[in-house]
Amino acid sequence: QVQLVESGGGLVQPGGSLRLSCAASGSIKSINAMGWYRQAPGNERELVAIITSDGSTNYLDSVKGRFTISRDSAKNTVYLQMNSLKPEDTAVYYCNVFGGSTRGSPHFDSWGQGTQVTVSS
């Protein structure tokens, strides 16, 4: 099994910044992709940003230029730097990691517990 632990959410004023972290641990053989999703009340969960094993990134259009996803492969950790935050960024943010497992099923697809990000004055 692979466990994800998220941190870094909170309350911030519009225009402010937050940095989310997600550390993966457990039966990890390899990591194919690490991503951040968010879900606001009444909305579907949406992909915010993703980074693949070769370092390629992709972003939700509404966060391009404001959010940056990065990773520390040695620590199996993914980060989401969020700048110029807007009230519409308010949501629960979830980390997702997909990769190869050393135990049981050959692949894992794990989710973090979610961290609340609230942008409000």
PDB file of C-alpha atoms in Angstrom:
ATOM      1  CA  GLN A   1       0.000   0.000   0.000  1.00  0.00           C
ATOM      2  CA  VAL A   2       1.011   3.589  -0.628  1.00  0.00           C
ATOM      3  CA  GLN A   3       0.049   6.365   1.745  1.00  0.00           C
ATOM      4  CA  LEU A   4      -0.054  10.073   0.988  1.00  0.00           C
ATOM      5  CA  VAL A   5       0.226  12.809   3.593  1.00  0.00           C
ATOM      6  CA  GLU A   6      -0.730  16.326   2.599  1.00  0.00           C
ATOM      7  CA  SER A   7       0.042  19.590   4.321  1.00  0.00           C
ATOM      8  CA  GLY A   8       0.015  23.313   3.701  1.00  0.00           C
ATOM      9  CA  GLY A   9      -3.599  24.343   3.327  1.00  0.00           C
ATOM     10  CA  GLY A  10      -5.212  27.212   5.191  1.00  0.00           C
ATOM     11  CA  LEU A  11      -6.856  30.598   5.005  1.00  0.00           C
ATOM     12  CA  VAL A  12      -5.282  33.298   2.866  1.00  0.00           C
ATOM     13  CA  GLN A  13      -6.355  36.683   1.577  1.00  0.00           C
ATOM     14  CA  PRO A  14      -6.900  37.271  -2.138  1.00  0.00           C
ATOM     15  CA  GLY A  15      -3.568  37.817  -3.833  1.00  0.00           C
ATOM     16  CA  GLY A  16      -1.761  35.739  -1.257  1.00  0.00           C
ATOM     17  CA  SER A  17       0.246  32.553  -1.592  1.00  0.00           C
ATOM     18  CA  LEU A  18       0.213  29.034  -0.204  1.00  0.00           C
ATOM     19  CA  ARG A  19       2.390  26.002  -0.769  1.00  0.00           C
ATOM     20  CA  LEU A  20       0.914  22.513  -0.587  1.00  0.00           C
ATOM     21  CA  SER A  21       3.033  19.421  -0.003  1.00  0.00           C
ATOM     22  CA  CYS A  22       2.251  15.742  -0.461  1.00  0.00           C
ATOM     23  CA  ALA A  23       4.621  13.000   0.641  1.00  0.00           C
ATOM     24  CA  ALA A  24       4.167   9.434  -0.582  1.00  0.00           C
ATOM     25  CA  SER A  25       5.403   6.423   1.359  1.00  0.00           C
ATOM     26  CA  GLY A  26       4.968   2.664   1.385  1.00  0.00           C
ATOM     27  CA  SER A  27       5.318   0.011  -1.307  1.00  0.00           C
ATOM     28  CA  ILE A  28       6.585   2.314  -4.059  1.00  0.00           C
ATOM     29  CA  LYS A  29       8.542   0.822  -6.935  1.00  0.00           C
ATOM     30  CA  SER A  30       8.179   3.754  -9.294  1.00  0.00           C
ATOM     31  CA  ILE A  31       6.083   6.888  -9.744  1.00  0.00           C
ATOM     32  CA  ASN A  32       4.529   7.659 -13.113  1.00  0.00           C
ATOM     33  CA  ALA A  33       2.672  10.829 -12.232  1.00  0.00           C
ATOM     34  CA  MET A  34       1.868  13.082  -9.303  1.00  0.00           C
ATOM     35  CA  GLY A  35      -1.006  15.513  -9.398  1.00  0.00           C
ATOM     36  CA  TRP A  36      -3.220  17.915  -7.512  1.00  0.00           C
ATOM     37  CA  TYR A  37      -6.995  17.970  -7.817  1.00  0.00           C
ATOM     38  CA  ARG A  38      -9.538  20.212  -6.152  1.00  0.00           C
ATOM     39  CA  GLN A  39     -13.189  20.066  -5.344  1.00  0.00           C
ATOM     40  CA  ALA A  40     -15.341  22.995  -4.321  1.00  0.00           C
ATOM     41  CA  PRO A  41     -18.793  22.505  -2.756  1.00  0.00           C
ATOM     42  CA  GLY A  42     -21.317  21.527  -5.406  1.00  0.00           C
ATOM     43  CA  ASN A  43     -18.633  21.056  -8.053  1.00  0.00           C
ATOM     44  CA  GLU A  44     -16.958  18.075  -9.651  1.00  0.00           C
ATOM     45  CA  ARG A  45     -13.403  17.237  -8.670  1.00  0.00           C
ATOM     46  CA  GLU A  46     -11.055  18.765 -11.249  1.00  0.00           C
ATOM     47  CA  LEU A  47      -7.405  18.319 -12.136  1.00  0.00           C
ATOM     48  CA  VAL A  48      -5.396  21.389 -11.173  1.00  0.00           C
ATOM     49  CA  ALA A  49      -1.865  20.332 -12.112  1.00  0.00           C
ATOM     50  CA  ILE A  50       0.079  17.203 -12.913  1.00  0.00           C
ATOM     51  CA  ILE A  51       3.750  16.301 -13.274  1.00  0.00           C
ATOM     52  CA  THR A  52       4.939  13.100 -14.914  1.00  0.00           C
ATOM     53  CA  SER A  53       8.037  11.011 -14.400  1.00  0.00           C
ATOM     54  CA  ASP A  54       9.872  12.845 -17.200  1.00  0.00           C
ATOM     55  CA  GLY A  55       9.093  16.209 -15.627  1.00  0.00           C
ATOM     56  CA  SER A  56       6.348  17.231 -18.025  1.00  0.00           C
ATOM     57  CA  THR A  57       3.647  19.385 -16.476  1.00  0.00           C
ATOM     58  CA  ASN A  58       0.104  20.319 -17.327  1.00  0.00           C
ATOM     59  CA  TYR A  59      -2.212  22.848 -15.687  1.00  0.00           C
ATOM     60  CA  LEU A  60      -5.853  23.780 -15.499  1.00  0.00           C
ATOM     61  CA  ASP A  61      -6.256  26.855 -17.692  1.00  0.00           C
ATOM     62  CA  SER A  62      -7.515  29.019 -14.848  1.00  0.00           C
ATOM     63  CA  VAL A  63      -4.354  28.487 -12.778  1.00  0.00           C
ATOM     64  CA  LYS A  64      -1.733  28.807 -15.506  1.00  0.00           C
ATOM     65  CA  GLY A  65       0.822  31.450 -14.632  1.00  0.00           C
ATOM     66  CA  ARG A  66      -0.223  31.433 -10.967  1.00  0.00           C
ATOM     67  CA  PHE A  67       0.359  27.854  -9.781  1.00  0.00           C
ATOM     68  CA  THR A  68       3.517  25.780 -10.132  1.00  0.00           C
ATOM     69  CA  ILE A  69       3.785  22.049  -9.566  1.00  0.00           C
ATOM     70  CA  SER A  70       7.140  20.530  -8.703  1.00  0.00           C
ATOM     71  CA  ARG A  71       8.515  17.376  -7.160  1.00  0.00           C
ATOM     72  CA  ASP A  72      11.388  16.014  -5.133  1.00  0.00           C
ATOM     73  CA  SER A  73      11.902  12.521  -6.527  1.00  0.00           C
ATOM     74  CA  ALA A  74      14.297  11.532  -3.751  1.00  0.00           C
ATOM     75  CA  LYS A  75      11.588  12.259  -1.186  1.00  0.00           C
ATOM     76  CA  ASN A  76       8.610  11.060  -3.279  1.00  0.00           C
ATOM     77  CA  THR A  77       7.075  14.440  -2.596  1.00  0.00           C
ATOM     78  CA  VAL A  78       5.075  16.751  -4.811  1.00  0.00           C
ATOM     79  CA  TYR A  79       4.466  20.437  -4.197  1.00  0.00           C
ATOM     80  CA  LEU A  80       1.964  22.968  -5.444  1.00  0.00           C
ATOM     81  CA  GLN A  81       3.036  26.594  -5.147  1.00  0.00           C
ATOM     82  CA  MET A  82      -0.051  28.766  -5.422  1.00  0.00           C
ATOM     83  CA  ASN A  83       0.398  32.493  -5.985  1.00  0.00           C
ATOM     84  CA  SER A  84      -2.044  35.311  -6.690  1.00  0.00           C
ATOM     85  CA  LEU A  85      -4.804  33.285  -5.111  1.00  0.00           C
ATOM     86  CA  LYS A  86      -8.393  34.157  -5.895  1.00  0.00           C
ATOM     87  CA  PRO A  87     -11.614  33.417  -4.011  1.00  0.00           C
ATOM     88  CA  GLU A  88     -12.562  30.985  -6.782  1.00  0.00           C
ATOM     89  CA  ASP A  89      -9.531  28.878  -5.852  1.00  0.00           C
ATOM     90  CA  THR A  90     -11.267  27.985  -2.598  1.00  0.00           C
ATOM     91  CA  ALA A  91     -11.673  24.212  -2.448  1.00  0.00           C
ATOM     92  CA  VAL A  92     -10.415  21.036  -0.857  1.00  0.00           C
ATOM     93  CA  TYR A  93      -7.196  20.093  -2.603  1.00  0.00           C
ATOM     94  CA  TYR A  94      -6.299  16.435  -3.046  1.00  0.00           C
ATOM     95  CA  CYS A  95      -2.996  14.884  -3.970  1.00  0.00           C
ATOM     96  CA  ASN A  96      -2.953  11.888  -6.329  1.00  0.00           C
ATOM     97  CA  VAL A  97      -0.012   9.629  -7.122  1.00  0.00           C
ATOM     98  CA  PHE A  98       0.074   6.809  -9.678  1.00  0.00           C
ATOM     99  CA  GLY A  99       2.885   4.341 -10.109  1.00  0.00           C
ATOM    100  CA  GLY A 100       4.304   0.855  -9.734  1.00  0.00           C
ATOM    101  CA  SER A 101       4.049  -1.061  -6.507  1.00  0.00           C
ATOM    102  CA  THR A 102       6.465  -3.498  -4.887  1.00  0.00           C
ATOM    103  CA  ARG A 103       3.689  -5.431  -3.194  1.00  0.00           C
ATOM    104  CA  GLY A 104       0.324  -6.839  -4.242  1.00  0.00           C
ATOM    105  CA  SER A 105      -1.163  -5.198  -7.319  1.00  0.00           C
ATOM    106  CA  PRO A 106       1.527  -4.100  -9.832  1.00  0.00           C
ATOM    107  CA  HIS A 107       0.209  -0.545  -9.803  1.00  0.00           C
ATOM    108  CA  PHE A 108      -1.119   1.848  -7.214  1.00  0.00           C
ATOM    109  CA  ASP A 109      -3.345   4.897  -7.546  1.00  0.00           C
ATOM    110  CA  SER A 110      -3.438   6.663  -4.201  1.00  0.00           C
ATOM    111  CA  TRP A 111      -5.202   9.755  -2.913  1.00  0.00           C
ATOM    112  CA  GLY A 112      -4.400  12.070  -0.062  1.00  0.00           C
ATOM    113  CA  GLN A 113      -6.863  12.966   2.654  1.00  0.00           C
ATOM    114  CA  GLY A 114      -7.452  16.457   1.277  1.00  0.00           C
ATOM    115  CA  THR A 115      -6.475  19.861   2.601  1.00  0.00           C
ATOM    116  CA  GLN A 116      -8.735  22.898   2.718  1.00  0.00           C
ATOM    117  CA  VAL A 117      -7.675  26.056   0.929  1.00  0.00           C
ATOM    118  CA  THR A 118      -9.815  29.104   1.612  1.00  0.00           C
ATOM    119  CA  VAL A 119      -9.200  32.409  -0.127  1.00  0.00           C
ATOM    120  CA  SER A 120     -11.137  35.187   1.535  1.00  0.00           C
ATOM    121  CA  SER A 121     -10.720  38.680   2.899  1.00  0.00           C
TER     122      SER A 121
END
